[in-house]
PDB file of C-alpha atoms in Angstrom:
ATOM      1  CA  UNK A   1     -15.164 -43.680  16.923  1.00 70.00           C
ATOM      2  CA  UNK A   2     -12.609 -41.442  17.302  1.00 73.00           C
ATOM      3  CA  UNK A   3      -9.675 -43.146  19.311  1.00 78.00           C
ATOM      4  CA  UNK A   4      -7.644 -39.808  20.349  1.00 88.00           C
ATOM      5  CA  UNK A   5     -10.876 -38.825  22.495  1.00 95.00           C
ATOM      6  CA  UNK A   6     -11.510 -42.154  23.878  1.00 96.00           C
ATOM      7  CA  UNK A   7      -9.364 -43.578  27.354  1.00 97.00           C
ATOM      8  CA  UNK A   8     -10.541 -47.562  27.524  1.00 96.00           C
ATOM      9  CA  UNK A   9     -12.429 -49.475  25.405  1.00 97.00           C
ATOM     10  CA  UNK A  10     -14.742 -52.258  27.163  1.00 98.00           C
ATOM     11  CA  UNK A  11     -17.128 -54.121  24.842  1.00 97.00           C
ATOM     12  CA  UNK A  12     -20.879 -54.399  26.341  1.00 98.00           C
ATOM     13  CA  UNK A  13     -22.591 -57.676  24.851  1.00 98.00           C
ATOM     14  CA  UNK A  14     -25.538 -55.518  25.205  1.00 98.00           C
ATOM     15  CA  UNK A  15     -26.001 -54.269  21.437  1.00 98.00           C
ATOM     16  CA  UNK A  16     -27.614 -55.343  18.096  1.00 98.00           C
ATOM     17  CA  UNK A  17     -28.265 -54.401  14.321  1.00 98.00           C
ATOM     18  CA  UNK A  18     -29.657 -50.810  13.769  1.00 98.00           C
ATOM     19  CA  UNK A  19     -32.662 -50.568  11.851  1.00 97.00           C
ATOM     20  CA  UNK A  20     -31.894 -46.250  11.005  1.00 98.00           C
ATOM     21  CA  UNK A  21     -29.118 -44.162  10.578  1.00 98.00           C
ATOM     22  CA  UNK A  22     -27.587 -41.807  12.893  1.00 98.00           C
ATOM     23  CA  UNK A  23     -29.337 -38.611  13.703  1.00 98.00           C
ATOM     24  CA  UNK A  24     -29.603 -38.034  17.630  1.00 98.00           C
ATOM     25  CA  UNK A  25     -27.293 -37.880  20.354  1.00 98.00           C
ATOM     26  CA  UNK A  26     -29.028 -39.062  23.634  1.00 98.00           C
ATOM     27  CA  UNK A  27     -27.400 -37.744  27.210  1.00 98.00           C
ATOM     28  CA  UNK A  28     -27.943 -39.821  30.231  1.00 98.00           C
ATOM     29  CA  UNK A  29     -26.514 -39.364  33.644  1.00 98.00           C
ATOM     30  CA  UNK A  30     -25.768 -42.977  34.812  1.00 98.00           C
ATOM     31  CA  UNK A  31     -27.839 -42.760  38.061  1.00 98.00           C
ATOM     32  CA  UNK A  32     -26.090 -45.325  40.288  1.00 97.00           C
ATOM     33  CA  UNK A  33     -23.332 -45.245  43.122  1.00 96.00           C
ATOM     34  CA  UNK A  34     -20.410 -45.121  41.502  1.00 97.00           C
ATOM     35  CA  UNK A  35     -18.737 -45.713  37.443  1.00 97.00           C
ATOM     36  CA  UNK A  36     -17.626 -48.865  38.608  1.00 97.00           C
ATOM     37  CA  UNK A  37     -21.039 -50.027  39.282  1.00 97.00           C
ATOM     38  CA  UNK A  38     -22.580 -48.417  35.979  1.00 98.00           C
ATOM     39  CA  UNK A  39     -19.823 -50.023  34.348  1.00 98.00           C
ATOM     40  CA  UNK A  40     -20.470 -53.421  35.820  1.00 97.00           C
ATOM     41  CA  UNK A  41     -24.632 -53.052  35.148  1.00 98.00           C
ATOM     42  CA  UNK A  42     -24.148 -51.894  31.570  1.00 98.00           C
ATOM     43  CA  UNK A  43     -21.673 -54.490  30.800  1.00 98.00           C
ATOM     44  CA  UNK A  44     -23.799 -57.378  32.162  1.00 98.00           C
ATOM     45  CA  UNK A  45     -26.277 -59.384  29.811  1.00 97.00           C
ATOM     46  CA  UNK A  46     -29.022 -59.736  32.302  1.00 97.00           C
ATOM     47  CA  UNK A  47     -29.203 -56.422  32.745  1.00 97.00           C
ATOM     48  CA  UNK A  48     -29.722 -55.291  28.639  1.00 97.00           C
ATOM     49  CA  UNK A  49     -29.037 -51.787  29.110  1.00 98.00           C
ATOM     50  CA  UNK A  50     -26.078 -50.383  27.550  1.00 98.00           C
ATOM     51  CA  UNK A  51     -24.185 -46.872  26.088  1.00 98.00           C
ATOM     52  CA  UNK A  52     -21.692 -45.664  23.238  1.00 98.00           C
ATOM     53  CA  UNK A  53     -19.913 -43.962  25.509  1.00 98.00           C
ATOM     54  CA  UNK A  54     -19.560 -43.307  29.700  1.00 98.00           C
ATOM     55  CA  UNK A  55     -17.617 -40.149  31.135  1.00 98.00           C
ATOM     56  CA  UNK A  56     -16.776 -40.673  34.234  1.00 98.00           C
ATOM     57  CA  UNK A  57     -16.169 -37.766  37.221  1.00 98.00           C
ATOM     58  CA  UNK A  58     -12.699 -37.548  36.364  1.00 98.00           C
ATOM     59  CA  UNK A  59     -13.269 -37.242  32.552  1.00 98.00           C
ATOM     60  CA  UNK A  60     -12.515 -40.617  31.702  1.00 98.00           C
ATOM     61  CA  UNK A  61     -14.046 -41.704  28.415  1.00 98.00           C
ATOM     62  CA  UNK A  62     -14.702 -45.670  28.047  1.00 98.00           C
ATOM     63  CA  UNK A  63     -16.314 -46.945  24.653  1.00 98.00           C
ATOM     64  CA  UNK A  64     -18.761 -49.406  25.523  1.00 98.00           C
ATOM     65  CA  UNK A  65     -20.377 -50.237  22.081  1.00 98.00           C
ATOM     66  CA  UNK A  66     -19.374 -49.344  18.704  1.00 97.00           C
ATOM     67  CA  UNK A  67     -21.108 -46.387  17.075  1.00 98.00           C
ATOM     68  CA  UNK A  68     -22.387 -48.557  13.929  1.00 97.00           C
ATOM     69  CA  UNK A  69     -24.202 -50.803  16.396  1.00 98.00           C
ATOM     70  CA  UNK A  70     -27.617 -50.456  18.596  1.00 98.00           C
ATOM     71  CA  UNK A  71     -26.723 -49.918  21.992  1.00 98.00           C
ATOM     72  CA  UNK A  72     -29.907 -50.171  24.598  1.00 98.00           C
ATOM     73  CA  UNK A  73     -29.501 -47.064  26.310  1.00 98.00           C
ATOM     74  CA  UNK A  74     -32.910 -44.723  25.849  1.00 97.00           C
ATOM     75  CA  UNK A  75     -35.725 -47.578  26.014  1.00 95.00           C
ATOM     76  CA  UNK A  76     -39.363 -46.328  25.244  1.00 96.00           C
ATOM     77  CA  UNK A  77     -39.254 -42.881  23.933  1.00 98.00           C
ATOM     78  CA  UNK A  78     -39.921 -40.920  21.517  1.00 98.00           C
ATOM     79  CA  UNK A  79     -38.643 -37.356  19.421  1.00 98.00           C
ATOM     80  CA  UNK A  80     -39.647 -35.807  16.288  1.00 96.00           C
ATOM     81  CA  UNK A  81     -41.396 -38.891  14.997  1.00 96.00           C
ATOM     82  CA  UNK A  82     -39.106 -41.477  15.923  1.00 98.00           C
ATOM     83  CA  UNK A  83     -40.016 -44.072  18.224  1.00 97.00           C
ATOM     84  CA  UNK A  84     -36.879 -46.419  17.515  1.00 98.00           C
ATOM     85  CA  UNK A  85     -34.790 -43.674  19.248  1.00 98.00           C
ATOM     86  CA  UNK A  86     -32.007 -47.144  20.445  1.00 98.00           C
ATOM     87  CA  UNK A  87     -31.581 -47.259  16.329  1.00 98.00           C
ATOM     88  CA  UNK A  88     -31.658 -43.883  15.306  1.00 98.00           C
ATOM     89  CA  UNK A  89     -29.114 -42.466  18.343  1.00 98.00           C
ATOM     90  CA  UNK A  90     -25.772 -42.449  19.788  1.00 98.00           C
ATOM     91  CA  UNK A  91     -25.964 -42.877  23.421  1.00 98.00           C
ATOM     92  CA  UNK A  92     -23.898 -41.121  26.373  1.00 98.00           C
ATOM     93  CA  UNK A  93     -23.547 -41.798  29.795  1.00 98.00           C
ATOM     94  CA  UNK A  94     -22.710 -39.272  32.458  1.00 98.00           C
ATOM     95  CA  UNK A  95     -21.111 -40.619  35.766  1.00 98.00           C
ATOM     96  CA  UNK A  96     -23.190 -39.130  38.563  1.00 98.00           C
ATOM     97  CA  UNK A  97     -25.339 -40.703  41.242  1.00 98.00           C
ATOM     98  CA  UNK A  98     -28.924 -38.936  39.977  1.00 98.00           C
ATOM     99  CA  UNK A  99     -31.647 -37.831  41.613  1.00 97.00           C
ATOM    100  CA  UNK A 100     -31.845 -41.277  43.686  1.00 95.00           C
ATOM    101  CA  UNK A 101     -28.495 -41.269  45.219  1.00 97.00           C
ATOM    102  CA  UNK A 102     -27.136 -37.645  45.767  1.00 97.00           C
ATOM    103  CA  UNK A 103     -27.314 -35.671  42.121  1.00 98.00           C
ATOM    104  CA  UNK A 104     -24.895 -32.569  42.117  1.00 97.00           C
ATOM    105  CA  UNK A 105     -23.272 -30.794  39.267  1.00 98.00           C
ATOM    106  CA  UNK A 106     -21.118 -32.122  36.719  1.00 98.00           C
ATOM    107  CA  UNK A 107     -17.712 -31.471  37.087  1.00 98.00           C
ATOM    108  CA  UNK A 108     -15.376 -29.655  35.026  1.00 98.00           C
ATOM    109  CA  UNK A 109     -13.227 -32.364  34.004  1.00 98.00           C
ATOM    110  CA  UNK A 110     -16.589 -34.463  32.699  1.00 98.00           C
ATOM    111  CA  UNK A 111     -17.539 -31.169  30.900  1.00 98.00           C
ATOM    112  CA  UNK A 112     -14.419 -30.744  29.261  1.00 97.00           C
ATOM    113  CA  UNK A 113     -14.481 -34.369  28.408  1.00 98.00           C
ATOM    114  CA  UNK A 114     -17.982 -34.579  26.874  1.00 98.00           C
ATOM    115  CA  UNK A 115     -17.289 -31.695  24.737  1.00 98.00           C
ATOM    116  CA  UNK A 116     -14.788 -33.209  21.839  1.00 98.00           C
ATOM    117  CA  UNK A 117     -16.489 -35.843  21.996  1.00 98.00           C
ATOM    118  CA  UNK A 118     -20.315 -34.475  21.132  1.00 98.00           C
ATOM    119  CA  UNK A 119     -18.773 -32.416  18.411  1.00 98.00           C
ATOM    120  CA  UNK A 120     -16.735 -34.980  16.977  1.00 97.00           C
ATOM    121  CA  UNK A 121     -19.956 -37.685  16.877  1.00 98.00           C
ATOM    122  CA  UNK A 122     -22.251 -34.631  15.393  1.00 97.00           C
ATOM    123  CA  UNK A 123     -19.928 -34.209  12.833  1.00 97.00           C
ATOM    124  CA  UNK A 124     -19.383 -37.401  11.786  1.00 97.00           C
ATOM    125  CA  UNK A 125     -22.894 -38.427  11.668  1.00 97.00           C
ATOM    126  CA  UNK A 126     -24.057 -34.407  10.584  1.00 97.00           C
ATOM    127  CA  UNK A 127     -26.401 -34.746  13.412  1.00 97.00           C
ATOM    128  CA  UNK A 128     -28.463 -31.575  13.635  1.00 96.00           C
ATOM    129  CA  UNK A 129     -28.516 -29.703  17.189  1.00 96.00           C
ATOM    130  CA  UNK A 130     -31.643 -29.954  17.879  1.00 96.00           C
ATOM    131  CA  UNK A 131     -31.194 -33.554  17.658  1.00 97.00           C
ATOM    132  CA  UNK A 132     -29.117 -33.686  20.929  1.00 98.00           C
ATOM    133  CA  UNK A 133     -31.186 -34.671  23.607  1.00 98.00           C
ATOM    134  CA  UNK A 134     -31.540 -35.364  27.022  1.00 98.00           C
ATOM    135  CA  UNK A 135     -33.068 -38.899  28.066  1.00 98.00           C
ATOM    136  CA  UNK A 136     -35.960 -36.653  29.561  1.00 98.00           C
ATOM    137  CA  UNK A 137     -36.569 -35.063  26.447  1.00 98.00           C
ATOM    138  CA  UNK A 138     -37.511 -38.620  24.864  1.00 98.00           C
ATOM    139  CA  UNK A 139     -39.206 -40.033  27.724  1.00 98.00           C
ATOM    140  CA  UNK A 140     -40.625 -37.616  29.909  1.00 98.00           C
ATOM    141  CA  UNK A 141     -42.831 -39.885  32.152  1.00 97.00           C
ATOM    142  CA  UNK A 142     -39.799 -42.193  32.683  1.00 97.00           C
ATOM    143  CA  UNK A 143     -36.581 -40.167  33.443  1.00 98.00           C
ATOM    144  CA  UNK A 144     -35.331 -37.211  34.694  1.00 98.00           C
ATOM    145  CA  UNK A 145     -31.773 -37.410  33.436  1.00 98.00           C
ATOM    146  CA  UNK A 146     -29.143 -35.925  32.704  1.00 98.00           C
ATOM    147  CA  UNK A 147     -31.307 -33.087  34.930  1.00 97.00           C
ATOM    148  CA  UNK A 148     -31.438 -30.133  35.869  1.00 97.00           C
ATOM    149  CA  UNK A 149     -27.781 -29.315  36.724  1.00 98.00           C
ATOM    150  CA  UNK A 150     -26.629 -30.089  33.491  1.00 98.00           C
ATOM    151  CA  UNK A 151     -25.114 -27.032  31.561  1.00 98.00           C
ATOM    152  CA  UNK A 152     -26.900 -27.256  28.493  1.00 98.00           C
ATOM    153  CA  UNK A 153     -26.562 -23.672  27.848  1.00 97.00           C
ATOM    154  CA  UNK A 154     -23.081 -24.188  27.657  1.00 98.00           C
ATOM    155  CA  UNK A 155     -23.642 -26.758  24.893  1.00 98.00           C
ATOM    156  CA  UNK A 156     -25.914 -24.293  23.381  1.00 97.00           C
ATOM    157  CA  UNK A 157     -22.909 -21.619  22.952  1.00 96.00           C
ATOM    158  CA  UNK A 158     -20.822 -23.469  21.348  1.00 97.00           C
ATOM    159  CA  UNK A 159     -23.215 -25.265  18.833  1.00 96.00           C
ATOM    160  CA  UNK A 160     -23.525 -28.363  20.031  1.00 97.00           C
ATOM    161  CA  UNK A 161     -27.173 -28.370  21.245  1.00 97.00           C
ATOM    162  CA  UNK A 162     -29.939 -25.336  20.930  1.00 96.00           C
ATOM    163  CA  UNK A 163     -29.343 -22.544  22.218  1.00 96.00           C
ATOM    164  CA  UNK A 164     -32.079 -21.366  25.027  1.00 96.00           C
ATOM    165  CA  UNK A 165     -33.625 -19.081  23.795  1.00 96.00           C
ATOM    166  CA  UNK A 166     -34.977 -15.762  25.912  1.00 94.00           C
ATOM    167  CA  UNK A 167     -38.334 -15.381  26.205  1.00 93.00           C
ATOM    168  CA  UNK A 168     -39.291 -12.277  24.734  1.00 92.00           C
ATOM    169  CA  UNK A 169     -42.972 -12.147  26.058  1.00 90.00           C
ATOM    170  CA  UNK A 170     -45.085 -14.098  28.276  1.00 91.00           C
ATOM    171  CA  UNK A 171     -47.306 -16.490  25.725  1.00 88.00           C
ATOM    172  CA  UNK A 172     -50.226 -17.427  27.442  1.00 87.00           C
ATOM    173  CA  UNK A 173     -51.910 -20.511  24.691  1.00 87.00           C
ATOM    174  CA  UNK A 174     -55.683 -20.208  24.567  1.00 83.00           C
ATOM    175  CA  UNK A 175     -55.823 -23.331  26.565  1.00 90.00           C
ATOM    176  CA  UNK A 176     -53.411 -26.019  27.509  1.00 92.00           C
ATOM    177  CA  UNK A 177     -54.289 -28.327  24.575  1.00 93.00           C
ATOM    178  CA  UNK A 178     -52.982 -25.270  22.270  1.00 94.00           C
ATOM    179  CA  UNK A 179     -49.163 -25.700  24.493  1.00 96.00           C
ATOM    180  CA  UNK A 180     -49.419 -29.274  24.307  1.00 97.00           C
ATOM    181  CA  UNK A 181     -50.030 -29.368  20.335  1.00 96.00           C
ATOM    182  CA  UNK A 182     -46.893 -26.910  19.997  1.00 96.00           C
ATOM    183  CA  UNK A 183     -44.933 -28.915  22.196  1.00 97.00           C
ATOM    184  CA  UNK A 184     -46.243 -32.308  20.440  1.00 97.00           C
ATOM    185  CA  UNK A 185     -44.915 -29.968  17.176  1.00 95.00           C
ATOM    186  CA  UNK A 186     -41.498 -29.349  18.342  1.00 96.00           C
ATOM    187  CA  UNK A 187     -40.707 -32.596  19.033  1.00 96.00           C
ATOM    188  CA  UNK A 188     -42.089 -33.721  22.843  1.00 98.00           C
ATOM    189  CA  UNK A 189     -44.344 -36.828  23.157  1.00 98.00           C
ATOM    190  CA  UNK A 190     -47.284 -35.187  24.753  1.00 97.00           C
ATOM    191  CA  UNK A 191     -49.376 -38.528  26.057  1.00 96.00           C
ATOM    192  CA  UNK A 192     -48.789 -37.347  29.763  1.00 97.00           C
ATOM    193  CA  UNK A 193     -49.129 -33.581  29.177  1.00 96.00           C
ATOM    194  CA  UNK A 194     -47.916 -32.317  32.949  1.00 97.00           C
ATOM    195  CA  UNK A 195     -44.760 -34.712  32.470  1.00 98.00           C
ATOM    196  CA  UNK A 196     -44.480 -33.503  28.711  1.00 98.00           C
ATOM    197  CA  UNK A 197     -44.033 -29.736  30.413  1.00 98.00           C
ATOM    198  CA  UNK A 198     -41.904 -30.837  33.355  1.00 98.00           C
ATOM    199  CA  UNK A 199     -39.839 -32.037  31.170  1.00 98.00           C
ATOM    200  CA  UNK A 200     -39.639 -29.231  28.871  1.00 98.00           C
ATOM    201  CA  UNK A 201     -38.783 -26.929  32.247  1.00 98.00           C
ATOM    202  CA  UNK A 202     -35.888 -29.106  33.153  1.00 98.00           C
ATOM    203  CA  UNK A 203     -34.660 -28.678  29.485  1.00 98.00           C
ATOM    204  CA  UNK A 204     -35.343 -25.260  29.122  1.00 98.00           C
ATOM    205  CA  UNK A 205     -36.155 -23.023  32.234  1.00 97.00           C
ATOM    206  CA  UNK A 206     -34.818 -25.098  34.923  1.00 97.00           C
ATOM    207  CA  UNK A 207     -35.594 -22.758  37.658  1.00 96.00           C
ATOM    208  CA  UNK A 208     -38.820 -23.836  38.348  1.00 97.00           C
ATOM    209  CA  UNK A 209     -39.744 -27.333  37.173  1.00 98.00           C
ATOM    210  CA  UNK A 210     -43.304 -27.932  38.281  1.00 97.00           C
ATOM    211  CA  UNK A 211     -45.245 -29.128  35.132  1.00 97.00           C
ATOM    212  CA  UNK A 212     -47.298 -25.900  34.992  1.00 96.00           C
ATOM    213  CA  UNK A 213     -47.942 -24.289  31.978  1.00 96.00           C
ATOM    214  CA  UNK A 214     -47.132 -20.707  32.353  1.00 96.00           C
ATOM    215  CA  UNK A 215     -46.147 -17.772  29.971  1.00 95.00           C
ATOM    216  CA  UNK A 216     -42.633 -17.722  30.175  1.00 97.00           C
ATOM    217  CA  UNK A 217     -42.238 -21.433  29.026  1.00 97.00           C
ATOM    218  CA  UNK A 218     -44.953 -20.515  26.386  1.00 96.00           C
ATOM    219  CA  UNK A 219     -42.672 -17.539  25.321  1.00 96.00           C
ATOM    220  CA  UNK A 220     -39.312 -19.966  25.333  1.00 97.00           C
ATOM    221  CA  UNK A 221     -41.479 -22.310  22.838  1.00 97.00           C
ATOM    222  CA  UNK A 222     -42.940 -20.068  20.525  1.00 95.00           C
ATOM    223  CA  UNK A 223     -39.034 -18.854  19.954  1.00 95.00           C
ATOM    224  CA  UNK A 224     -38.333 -22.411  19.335  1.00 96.00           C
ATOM    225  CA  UNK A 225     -40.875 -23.310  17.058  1.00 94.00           C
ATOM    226  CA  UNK A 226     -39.756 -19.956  15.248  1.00 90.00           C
ATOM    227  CA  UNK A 227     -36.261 -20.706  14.972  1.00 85.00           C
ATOM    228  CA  UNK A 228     -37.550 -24.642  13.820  1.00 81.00           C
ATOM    229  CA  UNK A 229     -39.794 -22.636  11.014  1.00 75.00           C
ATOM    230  CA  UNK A 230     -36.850 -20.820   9.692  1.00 74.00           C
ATOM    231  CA  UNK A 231     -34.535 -23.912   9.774  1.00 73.00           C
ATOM    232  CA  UNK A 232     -32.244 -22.629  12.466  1.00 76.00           C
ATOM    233  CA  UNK A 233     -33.442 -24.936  15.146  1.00 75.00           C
ATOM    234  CA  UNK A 234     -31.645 -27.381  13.044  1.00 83.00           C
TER     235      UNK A 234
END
């Protein structure tokens, strides 16, 4: 942990041994009424959820559990092979009241916040970009966070997730097993195949999240997948 980037420190009991090294960064929007509340919740036993880190609204970072410990932030997932995603990640709240209780953007101050922070926990831990993920992205039949009004392109420009890439044609697969297999390939777990794509959408072309395949989604994954087979979707 880097202390000049973090505000408060409150330790979560909610934490245990890691069984894998570092090598994702999972982003969460906290989903309840207010930090105080998300505070409270991930700071209580019963509860055994917890994060790395929370940003609240204002930009306020609080450490919750240290960064060589298993905090119990993305539950069942999944991405690129790993199903241990707790053990293999650092996690990262996001103060806002999700899609339950009012979602809207994510203000400037939390932006500015998150920022130092993601590249100084990526460096540390030479986690790869495509390795920063959204809890969606590892459990697309569970979550929808941090959603669709997160500014991942911004992230994208300055390195510290993939960049979206244009779609340069309109990919139509042969069938939809073909766009699930390529999404299965770049990293998606593709048991629920409409939730798989959904989630993909809010990721990548959140305009028009509907869980339809269609051939501008198949054009944004093909440029993935070719940017993964050259080793810049690193």
């Amino acid at each position: 942990m880097n202390r000049w980037l973090v505000n408060k420190i409150v330790q979560s009991p909610n934490c245990n041994e890691r069984k894998l090294p570092v090598s994702m960064v999972v982003l969460h929007y906290t989903g309840m009424k207010s930090a105080d509340e998300a505070l409270e919740r991930m700071c209580d036993p019963a509860a055994e959820v917890s994060a790395h880190y929370m940003i609240d609204e204002e930009g306020v970072v609080t450490s919750l559990v240290p960064e060589d410990k298993r905090a119990w932030h993305a539950g069942r997932s999944y991405w690129r092979g790993v199903t241990d995603v707790n053990s293999a990640s650092i996690g990262i709240e996001l103060v806002n009241p999700g899609h339950e209780w009012g979602y809207r953007p994510f203000p400037e101050p939390q932006m500015d916040a998150l920022l130092p922070l993601l590249a100084d926990i990526m460096d540390r831990h030479d986690i790869p970009r495509a390795n920063v993920v959204g809890h969606s992205d590892i459990a697309p039949t569970r979550k929808l966070d941090p959603g669709e009004y997160f500014d991942w392109a911004r992230l994208g420009d300055l390195g510290l997730a993939l960049e979206i890439p244009p779609a340069k044609m309109n990919l139509f697969y042969d069938n939809p097993g073909a766009f699930y297999l390529a999404l299965e390939r770049f990293g998606y777990d593709i048991a629920d195949g409409r939730a798989a794509v959904s989630a993909f959408q809010r990721r990548w072309r959140p305009e028009i999240i509907d869980g339809v395949i269609d051939g501008e989604i198949g054009g944004i994954l093909f440029e993935l997948l070719l940017e993964r087979d050259t080793g810049r979707a690193r």
